[in-house]
Short mmCIF file of C-alpha atoms in Angstrom, two decimals:
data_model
loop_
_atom_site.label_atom_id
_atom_site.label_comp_id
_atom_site.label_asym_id
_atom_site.label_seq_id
_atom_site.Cartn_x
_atom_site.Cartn_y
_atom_site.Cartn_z
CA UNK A 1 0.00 0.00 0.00
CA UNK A 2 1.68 3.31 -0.91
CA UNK A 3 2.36 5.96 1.79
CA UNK A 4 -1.18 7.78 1.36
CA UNK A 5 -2.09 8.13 5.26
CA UNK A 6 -3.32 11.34 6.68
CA UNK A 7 0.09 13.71 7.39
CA UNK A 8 0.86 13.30 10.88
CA UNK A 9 -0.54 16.40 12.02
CA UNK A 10 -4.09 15.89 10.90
CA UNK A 11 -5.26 14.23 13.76
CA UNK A 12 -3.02 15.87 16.54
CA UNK A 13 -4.94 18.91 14.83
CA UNK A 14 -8.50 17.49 14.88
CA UNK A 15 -7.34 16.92 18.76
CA UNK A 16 -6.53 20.66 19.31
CA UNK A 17 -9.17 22.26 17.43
CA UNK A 18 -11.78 20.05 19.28
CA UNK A 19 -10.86 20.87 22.61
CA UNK A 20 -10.22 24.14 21.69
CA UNK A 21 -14.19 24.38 20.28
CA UNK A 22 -15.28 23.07 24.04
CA UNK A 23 -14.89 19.58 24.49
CA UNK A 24 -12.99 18.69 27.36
CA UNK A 25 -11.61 14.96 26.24
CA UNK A 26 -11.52 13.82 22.26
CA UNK A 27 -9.97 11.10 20.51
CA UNK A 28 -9.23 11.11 16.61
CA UNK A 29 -9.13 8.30 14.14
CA UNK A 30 -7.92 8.14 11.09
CA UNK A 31 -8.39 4.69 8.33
CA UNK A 32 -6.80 4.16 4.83
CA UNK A 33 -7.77 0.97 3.20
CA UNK A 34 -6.69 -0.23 -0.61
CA UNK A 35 -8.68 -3.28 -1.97
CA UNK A 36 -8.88 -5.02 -5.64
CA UNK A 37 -11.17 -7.75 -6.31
CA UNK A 38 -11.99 -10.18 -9.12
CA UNK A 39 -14.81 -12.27 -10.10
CA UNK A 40 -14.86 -14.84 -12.77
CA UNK A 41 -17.49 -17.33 -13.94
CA UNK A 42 -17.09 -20.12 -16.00
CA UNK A 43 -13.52 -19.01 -17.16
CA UNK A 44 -14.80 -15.47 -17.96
CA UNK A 45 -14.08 -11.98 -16.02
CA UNK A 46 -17.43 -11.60 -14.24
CA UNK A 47 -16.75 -8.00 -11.84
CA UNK A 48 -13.49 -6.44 -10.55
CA UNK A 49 -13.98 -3.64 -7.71
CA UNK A 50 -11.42 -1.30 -6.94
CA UNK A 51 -11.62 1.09 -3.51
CA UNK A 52 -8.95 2.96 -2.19
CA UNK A 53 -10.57 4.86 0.86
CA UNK A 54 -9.57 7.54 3.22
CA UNK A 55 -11.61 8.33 6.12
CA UNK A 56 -11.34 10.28 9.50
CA UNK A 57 -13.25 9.95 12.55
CA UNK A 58 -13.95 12.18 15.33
CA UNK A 59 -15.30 11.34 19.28
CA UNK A 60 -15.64 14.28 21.60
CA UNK A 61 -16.72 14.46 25.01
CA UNK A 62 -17.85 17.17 27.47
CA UNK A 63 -18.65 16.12 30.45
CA UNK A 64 -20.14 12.74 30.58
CA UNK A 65 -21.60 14.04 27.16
CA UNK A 66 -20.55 12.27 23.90
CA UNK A 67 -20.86 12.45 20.22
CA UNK A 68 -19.01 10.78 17.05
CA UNK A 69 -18.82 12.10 13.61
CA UNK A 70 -16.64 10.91 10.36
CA UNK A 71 -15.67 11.70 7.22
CA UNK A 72 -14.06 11.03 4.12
CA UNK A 73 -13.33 14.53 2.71
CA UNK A 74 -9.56 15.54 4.45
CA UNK A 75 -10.02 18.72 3.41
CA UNK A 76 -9.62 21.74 5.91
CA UNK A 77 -12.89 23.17 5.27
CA UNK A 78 -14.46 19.59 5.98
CA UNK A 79 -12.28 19.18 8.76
CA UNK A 80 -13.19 22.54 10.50
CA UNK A 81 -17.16 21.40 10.15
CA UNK A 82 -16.39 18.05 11.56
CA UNK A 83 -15.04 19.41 14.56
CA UNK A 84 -17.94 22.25 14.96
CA UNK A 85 -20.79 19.63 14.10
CA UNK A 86 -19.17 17.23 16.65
CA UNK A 87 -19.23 19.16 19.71
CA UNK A 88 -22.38 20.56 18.61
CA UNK A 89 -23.67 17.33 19.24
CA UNK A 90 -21.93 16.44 22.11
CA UNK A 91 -23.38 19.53 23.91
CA UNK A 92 -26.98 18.17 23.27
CA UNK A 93 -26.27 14.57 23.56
CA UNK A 94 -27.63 13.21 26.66
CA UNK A 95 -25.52 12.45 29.84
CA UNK A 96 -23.87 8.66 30.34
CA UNK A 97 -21.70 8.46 33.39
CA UNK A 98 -19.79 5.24 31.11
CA UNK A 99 -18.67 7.96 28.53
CA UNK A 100 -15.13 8.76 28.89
CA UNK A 101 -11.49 7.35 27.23
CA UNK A 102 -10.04 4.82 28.54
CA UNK A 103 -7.90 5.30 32.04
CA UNK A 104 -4.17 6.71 30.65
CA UNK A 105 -2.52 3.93 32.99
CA UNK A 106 -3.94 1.04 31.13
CA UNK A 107 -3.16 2.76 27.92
CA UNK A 108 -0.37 0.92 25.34
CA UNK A 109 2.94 2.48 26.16
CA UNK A 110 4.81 0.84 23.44
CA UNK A 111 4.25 -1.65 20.73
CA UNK A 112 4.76 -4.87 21.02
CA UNK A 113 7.29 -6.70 18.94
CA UNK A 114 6.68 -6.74 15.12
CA UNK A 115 3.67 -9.20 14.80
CA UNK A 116 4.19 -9.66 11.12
CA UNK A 117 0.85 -8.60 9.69
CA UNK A 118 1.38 -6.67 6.55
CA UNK A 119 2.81 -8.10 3.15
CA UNK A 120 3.82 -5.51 0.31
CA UNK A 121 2.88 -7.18 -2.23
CA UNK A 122 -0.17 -6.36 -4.26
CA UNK A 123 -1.87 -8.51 -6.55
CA UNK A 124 -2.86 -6.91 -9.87
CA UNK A 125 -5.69 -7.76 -11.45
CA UNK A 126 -4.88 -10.49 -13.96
CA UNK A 127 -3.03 -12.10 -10.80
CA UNK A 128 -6.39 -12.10 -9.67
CA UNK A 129 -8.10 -13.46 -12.40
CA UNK A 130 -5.49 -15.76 -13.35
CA UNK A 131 -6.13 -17.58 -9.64
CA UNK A 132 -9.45 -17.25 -9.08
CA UNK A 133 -9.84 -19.10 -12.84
CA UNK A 134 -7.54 -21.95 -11.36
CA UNK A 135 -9.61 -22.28 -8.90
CA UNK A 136 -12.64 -22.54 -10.88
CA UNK A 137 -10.71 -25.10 -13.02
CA UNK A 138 -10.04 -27.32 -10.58
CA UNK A 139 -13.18 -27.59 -8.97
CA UNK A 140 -15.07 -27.77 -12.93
CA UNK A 141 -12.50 -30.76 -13.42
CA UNK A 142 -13.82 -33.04 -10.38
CA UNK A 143 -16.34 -35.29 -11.55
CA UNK A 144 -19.94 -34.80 -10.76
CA UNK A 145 -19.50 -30.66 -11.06
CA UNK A 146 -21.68 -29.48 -13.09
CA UNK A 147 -21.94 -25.35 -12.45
CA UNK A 148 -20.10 -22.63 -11.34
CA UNK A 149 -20.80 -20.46 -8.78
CA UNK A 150 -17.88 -18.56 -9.71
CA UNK A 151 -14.61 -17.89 -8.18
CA UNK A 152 -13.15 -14.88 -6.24
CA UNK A 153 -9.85 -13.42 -5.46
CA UNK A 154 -9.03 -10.53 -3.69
CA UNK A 155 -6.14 -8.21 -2.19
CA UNK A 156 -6.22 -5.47 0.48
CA UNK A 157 -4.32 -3.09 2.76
CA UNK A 158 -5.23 -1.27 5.21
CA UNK A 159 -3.68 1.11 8.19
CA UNK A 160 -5.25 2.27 10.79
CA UNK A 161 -4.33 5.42 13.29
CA UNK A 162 -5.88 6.27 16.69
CA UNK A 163 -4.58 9.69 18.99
CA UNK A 164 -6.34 10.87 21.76
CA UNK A 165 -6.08 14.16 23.75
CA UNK A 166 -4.29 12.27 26.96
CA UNK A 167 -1.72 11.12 24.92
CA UNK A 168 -2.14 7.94 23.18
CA UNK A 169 -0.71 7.59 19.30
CA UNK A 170 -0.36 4.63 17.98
CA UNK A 171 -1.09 3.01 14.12
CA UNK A 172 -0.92 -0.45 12.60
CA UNK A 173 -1.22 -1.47 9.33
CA UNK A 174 -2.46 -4.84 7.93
CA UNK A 175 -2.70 -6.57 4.58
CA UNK A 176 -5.06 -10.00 3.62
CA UNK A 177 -5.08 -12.15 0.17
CA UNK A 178 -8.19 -14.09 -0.06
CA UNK A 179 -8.96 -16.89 -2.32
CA UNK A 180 -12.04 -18.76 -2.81
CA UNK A 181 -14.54 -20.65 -5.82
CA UNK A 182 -18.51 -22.02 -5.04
CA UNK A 183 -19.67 -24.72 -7.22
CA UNK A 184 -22.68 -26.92 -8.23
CA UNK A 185 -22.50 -30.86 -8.35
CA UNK A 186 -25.29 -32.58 -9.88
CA UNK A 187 -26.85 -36.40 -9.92
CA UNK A 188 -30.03 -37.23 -10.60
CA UNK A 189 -31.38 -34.40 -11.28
CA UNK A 190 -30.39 -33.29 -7.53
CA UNK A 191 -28.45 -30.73 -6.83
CA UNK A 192 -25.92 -29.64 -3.70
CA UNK A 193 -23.40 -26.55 -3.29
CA UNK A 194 -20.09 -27.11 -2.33
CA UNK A 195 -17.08 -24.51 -1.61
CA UNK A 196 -13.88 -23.29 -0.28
CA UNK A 197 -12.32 -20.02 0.65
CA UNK A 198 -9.01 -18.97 2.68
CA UNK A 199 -8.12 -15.34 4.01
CA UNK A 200 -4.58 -14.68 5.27
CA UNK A 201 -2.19 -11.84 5.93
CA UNK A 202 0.82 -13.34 3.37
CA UNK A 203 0.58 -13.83 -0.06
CA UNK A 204 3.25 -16.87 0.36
CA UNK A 205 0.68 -18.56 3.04
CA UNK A 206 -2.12 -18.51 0.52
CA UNK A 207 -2.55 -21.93 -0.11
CA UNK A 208 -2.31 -22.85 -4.18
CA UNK A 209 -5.66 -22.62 -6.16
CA UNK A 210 -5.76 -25.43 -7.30
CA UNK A 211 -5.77 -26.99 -4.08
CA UNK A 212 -9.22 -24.79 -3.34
CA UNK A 213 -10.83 -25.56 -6.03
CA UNK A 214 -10.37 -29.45 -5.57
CA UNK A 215 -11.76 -29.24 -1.74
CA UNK A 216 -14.23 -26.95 -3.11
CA UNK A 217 -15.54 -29.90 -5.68
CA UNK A 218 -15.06 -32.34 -3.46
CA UNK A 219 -17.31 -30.78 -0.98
CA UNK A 220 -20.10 -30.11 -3.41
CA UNK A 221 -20.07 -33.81 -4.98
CA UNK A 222 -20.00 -35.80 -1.01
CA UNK A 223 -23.18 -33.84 -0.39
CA UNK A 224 -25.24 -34.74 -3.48
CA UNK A 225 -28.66 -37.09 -2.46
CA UNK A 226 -28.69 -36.20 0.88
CA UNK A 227 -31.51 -37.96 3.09
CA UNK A 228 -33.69 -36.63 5.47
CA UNK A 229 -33.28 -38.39 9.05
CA UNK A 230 -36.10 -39.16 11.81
CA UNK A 231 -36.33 -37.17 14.70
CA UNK A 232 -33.67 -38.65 17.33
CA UNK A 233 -31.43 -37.95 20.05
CA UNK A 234 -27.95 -38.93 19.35
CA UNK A 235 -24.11 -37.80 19.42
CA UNK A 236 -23.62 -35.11 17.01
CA UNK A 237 -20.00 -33.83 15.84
CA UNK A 238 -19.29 -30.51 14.51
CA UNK A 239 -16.51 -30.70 12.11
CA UNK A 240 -13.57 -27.86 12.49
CA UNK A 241 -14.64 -25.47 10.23
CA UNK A 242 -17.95 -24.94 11.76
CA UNK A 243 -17.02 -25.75 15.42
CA UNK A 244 -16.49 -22.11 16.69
CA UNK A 245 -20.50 -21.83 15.32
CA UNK A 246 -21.93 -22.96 18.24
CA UNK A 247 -18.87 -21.54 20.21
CA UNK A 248 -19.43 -18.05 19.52
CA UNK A 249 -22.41 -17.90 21.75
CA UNK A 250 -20.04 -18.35 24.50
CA UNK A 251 -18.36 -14.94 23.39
CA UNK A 252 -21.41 -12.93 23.16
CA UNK A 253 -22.27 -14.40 26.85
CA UNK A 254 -19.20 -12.84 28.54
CA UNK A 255 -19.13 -9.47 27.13
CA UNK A 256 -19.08 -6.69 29.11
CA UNK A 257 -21.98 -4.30 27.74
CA UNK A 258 -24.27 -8.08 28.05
CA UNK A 259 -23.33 -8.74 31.91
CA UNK A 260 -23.93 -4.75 32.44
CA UNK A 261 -27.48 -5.07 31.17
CA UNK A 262 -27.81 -9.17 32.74
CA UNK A 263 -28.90 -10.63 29.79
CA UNK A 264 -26.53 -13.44 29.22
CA UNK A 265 -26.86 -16.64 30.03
CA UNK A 266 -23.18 -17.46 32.06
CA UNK A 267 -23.83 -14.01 33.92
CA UNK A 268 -23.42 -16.10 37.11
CA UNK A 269 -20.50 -18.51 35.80
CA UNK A 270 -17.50 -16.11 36.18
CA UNK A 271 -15.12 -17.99 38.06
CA UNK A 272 -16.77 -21.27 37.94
CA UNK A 273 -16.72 -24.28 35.08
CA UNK A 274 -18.30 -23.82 31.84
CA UNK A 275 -16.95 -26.20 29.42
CA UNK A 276 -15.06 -29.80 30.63
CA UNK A 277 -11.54 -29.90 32.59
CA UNK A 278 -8.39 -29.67 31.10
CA UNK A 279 -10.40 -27.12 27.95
CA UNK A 280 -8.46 -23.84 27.68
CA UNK A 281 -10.06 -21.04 25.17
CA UNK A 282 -6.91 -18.67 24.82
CA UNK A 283 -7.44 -15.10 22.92
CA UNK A 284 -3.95 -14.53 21.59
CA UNK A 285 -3.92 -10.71 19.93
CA UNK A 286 0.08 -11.14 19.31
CA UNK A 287 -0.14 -14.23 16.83
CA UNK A 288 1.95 -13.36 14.01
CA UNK A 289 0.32 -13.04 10.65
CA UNK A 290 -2.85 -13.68 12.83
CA UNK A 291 -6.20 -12.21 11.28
CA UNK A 292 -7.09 -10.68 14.74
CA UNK A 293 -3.78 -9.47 15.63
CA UNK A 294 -3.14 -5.61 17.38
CA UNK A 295 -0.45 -4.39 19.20
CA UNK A 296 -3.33 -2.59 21.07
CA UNK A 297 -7.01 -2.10 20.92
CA UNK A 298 -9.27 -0.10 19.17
CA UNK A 299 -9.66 2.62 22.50
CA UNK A 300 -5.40 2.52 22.57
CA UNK A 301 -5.66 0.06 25.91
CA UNK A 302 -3.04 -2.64 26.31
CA UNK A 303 -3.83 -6.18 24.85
CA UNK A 304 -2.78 -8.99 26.41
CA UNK A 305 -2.64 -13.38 26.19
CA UNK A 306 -5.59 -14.49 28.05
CA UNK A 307 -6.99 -17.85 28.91
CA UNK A 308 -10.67 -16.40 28.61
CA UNK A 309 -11.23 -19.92 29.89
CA UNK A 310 -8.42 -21.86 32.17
CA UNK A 311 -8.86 -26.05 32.47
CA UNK A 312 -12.62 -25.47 32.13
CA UNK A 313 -13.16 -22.47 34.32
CA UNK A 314 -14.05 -18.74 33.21
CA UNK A 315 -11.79 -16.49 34.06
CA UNK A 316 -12.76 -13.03 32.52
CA UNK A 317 -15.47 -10.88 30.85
CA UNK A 318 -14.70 -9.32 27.51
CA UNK A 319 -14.32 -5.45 28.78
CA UNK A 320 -14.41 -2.24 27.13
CA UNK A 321 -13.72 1.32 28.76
CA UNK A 322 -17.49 1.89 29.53
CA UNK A 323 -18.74 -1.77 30.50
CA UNK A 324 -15.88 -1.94 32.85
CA UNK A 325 -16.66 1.13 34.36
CA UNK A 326 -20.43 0.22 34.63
CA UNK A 327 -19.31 -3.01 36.39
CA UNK A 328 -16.38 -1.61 38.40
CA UNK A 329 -13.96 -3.69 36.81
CA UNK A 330 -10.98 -2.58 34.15
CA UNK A 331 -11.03 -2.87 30.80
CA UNK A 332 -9.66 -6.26 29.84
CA UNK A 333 -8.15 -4.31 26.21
CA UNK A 334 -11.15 -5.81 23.62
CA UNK A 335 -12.92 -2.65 22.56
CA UNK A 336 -13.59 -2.55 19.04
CA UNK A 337 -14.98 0.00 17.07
CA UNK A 338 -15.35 1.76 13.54
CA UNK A 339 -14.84 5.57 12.64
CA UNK A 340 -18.13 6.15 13.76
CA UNK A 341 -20.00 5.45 17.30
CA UNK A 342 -18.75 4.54 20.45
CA UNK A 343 -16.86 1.19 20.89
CA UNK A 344 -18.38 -2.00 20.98
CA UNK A 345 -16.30 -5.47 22.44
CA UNK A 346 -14.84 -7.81 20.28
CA UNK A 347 -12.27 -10.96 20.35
CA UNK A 348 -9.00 -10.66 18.94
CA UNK A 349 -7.35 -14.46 17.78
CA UNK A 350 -9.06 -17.36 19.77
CA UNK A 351 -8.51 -20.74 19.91
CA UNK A 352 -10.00 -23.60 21.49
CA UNK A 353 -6.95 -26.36 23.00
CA UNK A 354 -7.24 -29.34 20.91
CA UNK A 355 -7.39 -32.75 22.31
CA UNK A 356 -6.28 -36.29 20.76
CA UNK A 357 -6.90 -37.69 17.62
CA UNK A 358 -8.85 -37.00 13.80
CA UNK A 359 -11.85 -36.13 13.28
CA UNK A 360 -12.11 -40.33 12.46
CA UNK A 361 -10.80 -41.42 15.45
CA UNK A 362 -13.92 -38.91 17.14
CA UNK A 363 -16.66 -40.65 14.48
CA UNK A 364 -15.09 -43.90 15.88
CA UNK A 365 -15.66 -42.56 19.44
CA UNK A 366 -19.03 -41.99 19.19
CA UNK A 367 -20.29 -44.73 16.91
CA UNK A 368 -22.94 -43.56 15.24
CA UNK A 369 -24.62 -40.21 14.81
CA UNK A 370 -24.70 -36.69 13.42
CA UNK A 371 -21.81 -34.95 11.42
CA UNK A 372 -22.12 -31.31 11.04
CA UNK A 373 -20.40 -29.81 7.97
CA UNK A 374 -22.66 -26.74 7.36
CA UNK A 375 -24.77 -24.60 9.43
CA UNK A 376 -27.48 -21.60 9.04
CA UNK A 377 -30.53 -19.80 10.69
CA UNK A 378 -29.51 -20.36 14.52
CA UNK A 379 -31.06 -18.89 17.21
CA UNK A 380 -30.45 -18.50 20.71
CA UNK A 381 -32.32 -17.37 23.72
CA UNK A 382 -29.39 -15.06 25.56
CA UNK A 383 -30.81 -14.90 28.78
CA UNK A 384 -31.16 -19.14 28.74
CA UNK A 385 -28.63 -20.57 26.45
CA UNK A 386 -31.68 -22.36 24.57
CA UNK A 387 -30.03 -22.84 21.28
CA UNK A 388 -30.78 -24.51 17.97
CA UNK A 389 -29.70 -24.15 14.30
CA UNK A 390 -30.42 -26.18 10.83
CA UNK A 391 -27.26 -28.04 9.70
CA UNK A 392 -26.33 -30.57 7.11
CA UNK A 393 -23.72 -32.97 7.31
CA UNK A 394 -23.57 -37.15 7.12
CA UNK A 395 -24.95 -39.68 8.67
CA UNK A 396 -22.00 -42.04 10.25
CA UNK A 397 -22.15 -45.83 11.35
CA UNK A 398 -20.25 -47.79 13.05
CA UNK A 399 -17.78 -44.87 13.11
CA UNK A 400 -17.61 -44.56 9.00
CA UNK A 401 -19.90 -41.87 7.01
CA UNK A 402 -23.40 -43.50 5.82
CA UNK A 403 -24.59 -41.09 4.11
CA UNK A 404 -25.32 -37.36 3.11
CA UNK A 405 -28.50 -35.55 5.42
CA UNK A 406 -29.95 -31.92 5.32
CA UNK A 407 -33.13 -30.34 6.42
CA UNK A 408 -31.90 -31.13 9.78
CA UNK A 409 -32.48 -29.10 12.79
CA UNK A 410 -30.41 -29.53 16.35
CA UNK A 411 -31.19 -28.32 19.49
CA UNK A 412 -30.03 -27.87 23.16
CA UNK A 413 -29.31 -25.87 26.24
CA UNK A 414 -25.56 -24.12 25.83
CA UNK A 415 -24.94 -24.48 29.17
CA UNK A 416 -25.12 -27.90 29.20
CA UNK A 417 -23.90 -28.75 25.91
CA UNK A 418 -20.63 -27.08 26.66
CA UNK A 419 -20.70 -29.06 29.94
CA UNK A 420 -19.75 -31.86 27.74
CA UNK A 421 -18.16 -31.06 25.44
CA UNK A 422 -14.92 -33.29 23.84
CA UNK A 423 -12.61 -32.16 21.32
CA UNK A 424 -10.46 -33.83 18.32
CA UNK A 425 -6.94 -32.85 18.00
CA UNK A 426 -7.45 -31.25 14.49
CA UNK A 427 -7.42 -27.79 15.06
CA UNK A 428 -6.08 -25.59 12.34
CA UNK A 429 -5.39 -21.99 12.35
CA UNK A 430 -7.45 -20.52 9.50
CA UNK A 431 -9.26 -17.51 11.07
CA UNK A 432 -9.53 -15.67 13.56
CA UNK A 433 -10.99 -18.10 15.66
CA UNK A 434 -10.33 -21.59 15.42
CA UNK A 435 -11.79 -24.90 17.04
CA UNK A 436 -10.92 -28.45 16.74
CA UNK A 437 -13.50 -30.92 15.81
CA UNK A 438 -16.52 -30.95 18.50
CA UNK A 439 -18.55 -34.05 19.98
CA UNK A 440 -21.68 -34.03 22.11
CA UNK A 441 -22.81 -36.87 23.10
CA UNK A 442 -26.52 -36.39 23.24
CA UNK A 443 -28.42 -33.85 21.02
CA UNK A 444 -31.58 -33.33 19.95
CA UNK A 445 -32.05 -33.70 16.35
CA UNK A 446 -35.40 -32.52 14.90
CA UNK A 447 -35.85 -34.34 10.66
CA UNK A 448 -38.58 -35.77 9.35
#
């Protein structure tokens, strides 16, 4: 990404001219993103979208008053009426005794070693094309294809600047290659979807496309004639890739702004065992090339290793500035947040601890029952953990897939789901958050 970042004065002035306006606090933020994507179908250019985007945003307080604006025009005049409009607002806005910037002694004081997470490179366009046509290829050449969906490639950079009026400055920059290709297979007259797609920070870690397009056909072709399956109760696996689905629930529970208003369902389990002993869920933000990597978070508070859960037990919430404060706690360093608005919590790279063995050896385990491969629709009550969701998947025997299912709904209570929980040792690292293989033992599965 070329050097195209707001001068370094911008936002020290957006700082001055704030405070100087009225407000007594402010923080600037300033975001510069290059992206080029390709679409192809069938061996033909389909789309290709170019942005290159350069925005500013703007929080003032006065008081326990608040108000957020942002822009995309960096000129002065534009600049001058961001500032005005902003503490306008922020002298109408109503009172919240949460509103403030985060405490100055939990702030980042320096940046943590070099966490790898930008790549020079930039792919041009016929790169593009040239891979995401591979990867249509291959998946076209495995037998029982029959469509395209199309295939996608894609390259961005972005950096990303925050300053704030009690001293924090700090940037990081970031860069992701994504490759991916959807297609049909066909067999009597029946139809299934099938696909693949991998994000990461290096070019060189980008696995080859022809390589995603052969998973991708693969996929499509194991799921064509699915069955539908009678009601039951029986062990049901969630395979890797779709593992951390019925994990994230878990996140939502333990953040901060939930607990403040009590409407989670583990707002009594901090300290005390919510999935089986000897499970660790770590949130690593200094993983490098990690997709959810920061040297600090998005308020400029320290980020840290956690063990969000330690040999089964909770151990944290998920705090920002403001849902600390409302629950006298500190910030645990997870705020997230756009140009725009005040800051939401968010994750930064999790990972559940694998356990022993494939993803056969945990088929074997449970001897016959449900794989997951694919989820959609779930719901969740937050203030019980009653959750469900429609999957489809296989049917395994005897250890050994039977035979394709969909229109299949599962169903249970989180709380005791998680309870028993037991993991495969596969865990790969191909997001943000990652999961080994998942078994429960007993689930409720709603078919025909």
């Amino acid at each position: 990404m070329s050097d195209k970042t707001p001068s370094p004065d911008i936002l020290n002035d957006l700082i001055s001219a704030a405070l100087k306006a009225g407000a007594d606090a402010a923080e600037a933020v300033s975001a510069h993103r290059a992206s080029l994507s390709v679409g192809v179908r069938n061996g033909a250019l389909e789309d290709v979208e170019r942005e290159e985007a350069r925005d500013l945003g703007l929080r003032v307080f006065i008081g326990r008053r608040q108000a957020t604006v942002s822009a995309s025009d960096l000129s002065d005049a534009t600049r001058a009426r961001l500032v005005e409009r902003a503490v306008a607002m922020a002298k109408l806005a109503p009172e919240d005794p949460y509103a403030a910037l985060a405490p100055q002694d939990r702030l980042a004081a320096a940046p943590h070693a070099d966490l790898d997470l930008y790549d020079p490179a930039e792919r041009s366009a016929e790169a593009l094309e040239a891979a995401a046509a591979e990867a249509e290829a291959a998946a076209l050449a495995v037998s029982g294809v029959s469509k395209s969906e199309g295939g996608h490639a894609s390259w961005s950079a972005s950096e990303w600047r925050l300053v704030t009026s009690h001293g924090f400055d700090g940037r990081h920059r970031g860069s992701a290659f994504s490759l991916g290709v959807g297609v049909i297979a066909e067999k009597d007259g029946a139809m299934e979807r099938g696909g693949e797609s991998r994000a990461v920070r290096h070019l060189s870690d980008l696995p080859d496309a022809a390589s995603i397009g052969l998973k991708a056909g693969e996929r499509a072709v194991a799921r064509v004639g699915p069955r539908k399956i009678a009601s039951t109760t029986a062990p049901v696996i969630f395979e890797n890739r779709v593992a951390t689905q019925v994990l994230s629930p878990l996140l939502g529970a333990i953040s901060g702004p939930s607990i403040a208003r009590g409407s989670s369902f583990l707002k009594d389990k901090l300290n005390q065992s919510v999935l089986p002993t000897g499970v660790d869920l770590i949130d690593d933000p200094f993983r490098p090339r990690g997709l959810g990597s920061t040297p600090f978070d998005d308020e400029g508070v320290a980020v840290e290793r956690r063990e969000i859960v330690r040999d089964g037990v909770l151990t944290t919430w998920l705090l920002n500035t403001a849902s600390a404060a409302q629950l006298s706690l500190q910030t645990t360093g997870h705020a997230s947040r756009g140009l725009a608005g005040p800051s939401g919590v968010s994750p930064h790279n999790l990972h559940l601890t694998p356990g022993e063995g494939d993803l056969d050896a945990l088929m074997a385990q449970a001897g016959t029952g449900l794989l997951i491969t694919s989820m959609f629709g779930p719901s969740l009550n937050g203030n019980t953990g009653d959750w469900s969701a429609g999957v489809s998947g296989f049917w395994f025997e005897n250890g050994q897939r039977a035979y394709p299912v969909s229109e299949v709904t599962v169903a249970g209570n989180l709380i005791e789901l998680y309870a028993r929980l037991q993991r495969a040792g596969d865990l790969e690292f191909r997001g943000s958050f990652n999961s080994p293989s998942l078994l429960f033992d007993k689930v409720a599965i709603a078919g025909k």
